XYZ file of C-alpha atoms in Angstrom:
301
model
C -11.644 -2.890 -16.658
C -8.800 -5.471 -16.341
C -9.459 -8.925 -18.207
C -8.437 -10.875 -14.955
C -10.582 -10.969 -11.849
C -10.084 -8.129 -9.280
C -10.900 -10.256 -6.237
C -9.299 -13.501 -5.178
C -11.648 -16.269 -3.893
C -13.071 -15.814 -0.473
C -11.023 -17.666 2.115
C -12.338 -19.489 5.361
C -9.164 -19.132 7.211
C -6.615 -16.385 8.476
C -3.890 -15.641 6.178
C -1.567 -14.902 9.239
C -2.053 -17.928 11.529
C -4.313 -20.369 9.461
C -7.163 -20.542 12.150
C -10.566 -21.190 10.660
C -13.801 -19.256 10.829
C -12.901 -15.704 10.879
C -15.660 -13.158 11.743
C -16.779 -10.208 9.814
C -15.389 -7.022 11.346
C -17.154 -4.542 8.860
C -18.278 -3.937 5.308
C -17.557 -0.682 3.538
C -17.577 0.926 0.104
C -14.807 3.076 -1.249
C -15.718 6.028 0.861
C -12.699 8.311 -0.229
C -13.050 8.075 -3.939
C -16.588 6.883 -4.263
C -15.665 4.027 -6.840
C -17.993 1.068 -7.138
C -17.797 -2.035 -4.946
C -18.325 -3.239 -1.412
C -15.482 -4.627 0.644
C -15.308 -6.799 3.788
C -12.761 -6.773 6.572
C -12.704 -10.149 8.585
C -10.960 -10.593 11.901
C -9.242 -13.819 13.066
C -10.804 -15.188 16.159
C -7.347 -16.701 17.204
C -4.687 -14.018 16.573
C -6.797 -10.864 15.722
C -5.209 -10.358 12.284
C -7.730 -8.123 10.229
C -7.935 -8.807 6.600
C -9.736 -7.882 3.476
C -11.818 -11.040 2.313
C -12.191 -11.535 -0.538
C -8.928 -9.844 -1.111
C -8.175 -7.893 -4.228
C -5.765 -9.345 -6.693
C -2.821 -7.322 -7.890
C -5.014 -6.247 -10.803
C -7.626 -5.072 -8.466
C -5.129 -2.949 -6.441
C -3.834 -1.328 -9.693
C -7.472 -0.586 -10.609
C -8.298 1.159 -7.416
C -5.149 2.649 -6.900
C -3.005 3.395 -3.526
C -4.346 5.932 -1.063
C -2.137 9.033 -0.890
C -0.309 9.682 2.299
C -1.969 12.334 4.445
C -0.345 15.776 5.280
C -0.265 14.911 9.050
C 1.722 11.806 8.490
C 4.222 13.599 6.417
C 4.723 16.065 9.133
C 5.610 13.255 11.600
C 8.384 12.002 9.211
C 11.134 14.054 11.143
C 9.865 12.462 14.502
C 10.345 9.002 12.957
C 13.792 9.665 11.848
C 14.587 11.051 15.305
C 13.683 7.770 16.820
C 16.228 6.058 14.778
C 18.789 8.824 15.528
C 18.746 7.884 19.111
C 19.657 4.285 18.221
C 21.889 4.730 15.277
C 23.342 8.182 14.941
C 25.118 7.862 11.653
C 23.839 5.036 9.483
C 25.758 4.698 6.271
C 22.750 3.397 4.088
C 18.890 3.324 4.607
C 16.209 1.604 2.679
C 12.691 3.053 2.682
C 10.055 0.423 1.788
C 7.114 1.539 0.094
C 8.430 5.134 -0.066
C 6.046 6.328 -2.881
C 7.612 9.702 -3.940
C 10.279 9.545 -1.102
C 8.731 12.034 1.195
C 10.020 10.306 4.082
C 13.712 10.048 2.813
C 13.533 13.793 1.825
C 12.510 14.860 5.515
C 15.116 12.319 6.940
C 17.863 13.766 4.955
C 17.743 16.857 7.168
C 18.778 14.842 10.121
C 20.985 12.365 8.217
C 22.750 14.378 5.620
C 25.584 11.764 4.998
C 23.242 8.761 4.754
C 22.659 7.039 1.419
C 18.763 6.606 1.047
C 17.477 4.144 -1.334
C 13.625 3.408 -1.867
C 11.389 0.539 -2.995
C 7.732 1.252 -4.124
C 5.218 -0.851 -6.280
C 4.770 2.068 -8.488
C 7.008 3.986 -10.716
C 6.732 7.130 -8.467
C 10.058 5.784 -6.890
C 11.832 6.278 -10.086
C 10.670 9.828 -10.364
C 11.909 10.278 -6.844
C 15.365 9.003 -7.737
C 15.446 11.544 -10.645
C 14.591 14.313 -8.309
C 17.497 12.999 -6.038
C 15.164 12.213 -3.039
C 16.662 8.641 -3.147
C 19.828 7.311 -4.792
C 18.806 3.822 -5.909
C 15.034 3.121 -6.786
C 13.659 -0.340 -7.122
C 10.072 -0.655 -8.604
C 8.025 -3.567 -7.031
C 7.569 -5.062 -3.684
C 10.555 -5.798 -1.577
C 9.722 -9.427 -1.264
C 9.832 -9.835 -5.024
C 13.095 -11.890 -5.856
C 14.048 -9.429 -8.428
C 14.197 -6.810 -5.821
C 15.346 -8.450 -2.815
C 18.460 -9.927 -4.519
C 19.737 -6.314 -4.907
C 19.250 -5.226 -1.426
C 19.846 -8.254 0.729
C 22.111 -7.559 3.612
C 23.051 -4.188 2.480
C 21.463 -1.688 4.982
C 22.051 -0.163 8.419
C 18.390 0.975 8.651
C 15.298 -0.238 6.983
C 12.026 1.824 7.325
C 8.555 0.389 6.596
C 6.038 3.119 7.479
C 2.347 2.408 6.865
C 3.222 0.227 3.776
C 2.233 -3.263 5.120
C -1.603 -2.713 5.185
C -1.343 -2.034 1.424
C 0.487 -5.332 0.350
C -1.128 -8.787 -0.357
C 1.473 -10.604 1.603
C 2.682 -8.598 4.625
C 4.628 -11.603 6.244
C 6.796 -11.890 3.122
C 7.411 -8.110 2.942
C 8.260 -8.074 6.768
C 10.723 -11.034 6.233
C 12.187 -9.215 3.241
C 12.645 -6.221 5.373
C 14.840 -8.076 7.929
C 16.741 -9.784 5.100
C 17.833 -6.321 3.775
C 19.486 -5.336 7.084
C 23.126 -6.090 7.805
C 23.764 -7.858 11.030
C 23.150 -5.309 13.737
C 20.913 -3.108 11.504
C 17.877 -1.437 12.673
C 14.195 -1.853 11.358
C 11.622 0.662 12.153
C 7.967 -0.106 11.561
C 5.003 2.027 11.835
C 1.308 0.604 11.406
C -2.168 1.232 12.208
C -3.368 -0.550 15.417
C -6.504 -2.688 14.728
C -7.173 -2.734 18.624
C -7.553 1.160 18.749
C -10.722 2.196 20.382
C -11.365 4.573 17.522
C -12.010 1.341 15.272
C -14.987 0.484 16.958
C -16.124 4.133 17.653
C -15.809 5.146 14.026
C -16.322 1.879 12.266
C -16.247 2.337 8.501
C -15.355 5.913 8.795
C -11.985 5.178 10.601
C -9.052 6.103 8.374
C -7.300 2.678 8.882
C -10.400 0.886 7.756
C -10.296 2.665 4.499
C -11.384 0.559 1.686
C -10.116 -1.002 -0.626
C -6.715 0.186 0.168
C -5.989 -1.415 3.541
C -5.926 -5.227 2.743
C -4.342 -6.048 6.219
C -4.432 -4.653 9.707
C -1.566 -6.374 11.815
C -1.606 -6.791 15.539
C 1.448 -5.572 17.283
C 1.815 -8.901 18.959
C 1.945 -10.712 15.679
C 4.466 -8.503 14.342
C 6.736 -8.751 17.285
C 6.617 -12.521 17.382
C 7.400 -12.573 13.677
C 10.269 -10.364 14.104
C 11.762 -12.453 16.930
C 11.154 -15.483 14.861
C 13.328 -13.875 12.003
C 16.271 -13.338 14.324
C 15.569 -9.750 15.767
C 15.552 -8.144 19.183
C 12.715 -5.724 19.836
C 14.172 -2.438 21.262
C 10.946 -0.448 21.657
C 7.283 -0.947 20.891
C 5.355 2.372 21.370
C 1.656 3.625 20.588
C 2.007 6.993 21.928
C 4.907 8.243 19.685
C 3.054 6.827 16.411
C -0.321 8.252 16.915
C -1.479 10.296 13.823
C -4.038 13.050 14.727
C -6.431 12.337 11.809
C -9.370 10.081 13.233
C -11.955 12.917 13.542
C -10.792 14.693 10.696
C -11.069 11.887 8.110
C -14.381 10.606 9.724
C -15.912 14.125 9.382
C -14.652 14.533 5.736
C -15.752 11.304 4.643
C -19.206 11.184 6.153
C -20.201 15.016 5.722
C -19.075 15.882 2.219
C -21.977 13.935 0.531
C -24.619 14.656 3.206
C -24.397 18.418 4.129
C -23.769 21.570 2.096
C -20.012 21.974 1.094
C -19.392 25.193 3.396
C -20.891 23.509 6.460
C -18.963 20.241 5.575
C -15.633 22.307 5.532
C -16.402 24.207 8.750
C -17.118 20.895 10.679
C -14.111 19.181 9.115
C -11.870 22.146 10.104
C -13.444 21.854 13.697
C -12.633 18.136 13.718
C -9.013 18.794 12.612
C -8.657 21.276 15.447
C -9.852 18.678 17.821
C -7.620 15.864 16.586
C -4.383 18.109 16.975
C -5.493 19.536 20.450
C -6.483 16.159 21.808
C -3.622 14.219 20.433
C -1.226 14.620 23.464
C -3.898 12.969 25.541
C -5.423 10.455 23.150
C -1.952 9.186 22.252
C -1.458 7.661 25.643
C -4.879 5.953 25.654
C -6.647 3.071 24.095
C -7.519 5.676 21.295
C -4.084 5.764 20.112
C -4.443 4.720 16.388
C -0.774 3.451 15.384
C 2.267 1.755 16.847
C 5.904 1.983 16.112
C 8.317 -0.961 16.619
C 12.128 -0.671 16.457
C 13.965 -3.914 16.111
C 17.573 -4.713 15.560
C 18.721 -7.794 13.559
C 20.937 -10.100 15.692
C 24.501 -10.373 14.539
């Protein structure tokens, strides 16, 4: 166990807008890995920002580890890359923030074979990705850390931040750093879970974006758009349907059933939920059940 505390003091205001008196949204244990502890997500009554409270410290995040990207998200990487291709056909340089083992740059290279991809990640996995030639330059640490940001400031035609902000302690600083890494006229693409998805209330603690303790923040799209505009960006697109991940029923079934019913039955029911997720996705992605959103912004010259 770490010698320093794994939780920060509980706060009585919103870390995004500073409004007092957040309400409790839900309490949940670590359902994915079964490690000890109970975690609380609070929601700001003023701006709807959702945040872990009390929040894990950096030592706590290291102790519990980051959730692995699911297979469905990996399969959607090419679609994310195509969204940029329609705006920026031949970027010279691209930074993927929170890249992990660089699965996204590896997929995007199929569409952008002449683009130089770099990556940042809080873990040394990005170094292994560079050794495997999935990225060219690897930076260990959060993008907002001065030691990282000084190397990347103003260098990139494209910066991608895909389902990374919910895992960082200061998402506003990381978002500002992503804008700072862009060249004037460069494009930023963000994908995040939408805390206003109807699945959030329907599935509660079983909803994948509520996963604790890994998701420290859930950012409403209006807050992100306002911050980007304040940082000198023009919003080009903001879309839920294209970013929807067909994982809601699958994750809920997997987490809720594997401890309560025999393994063969749990496997059968989870497989059925996976089939339902995939078949219903074309419809659900155009409703309030869409679980994620994508924003593409351009830094003004």
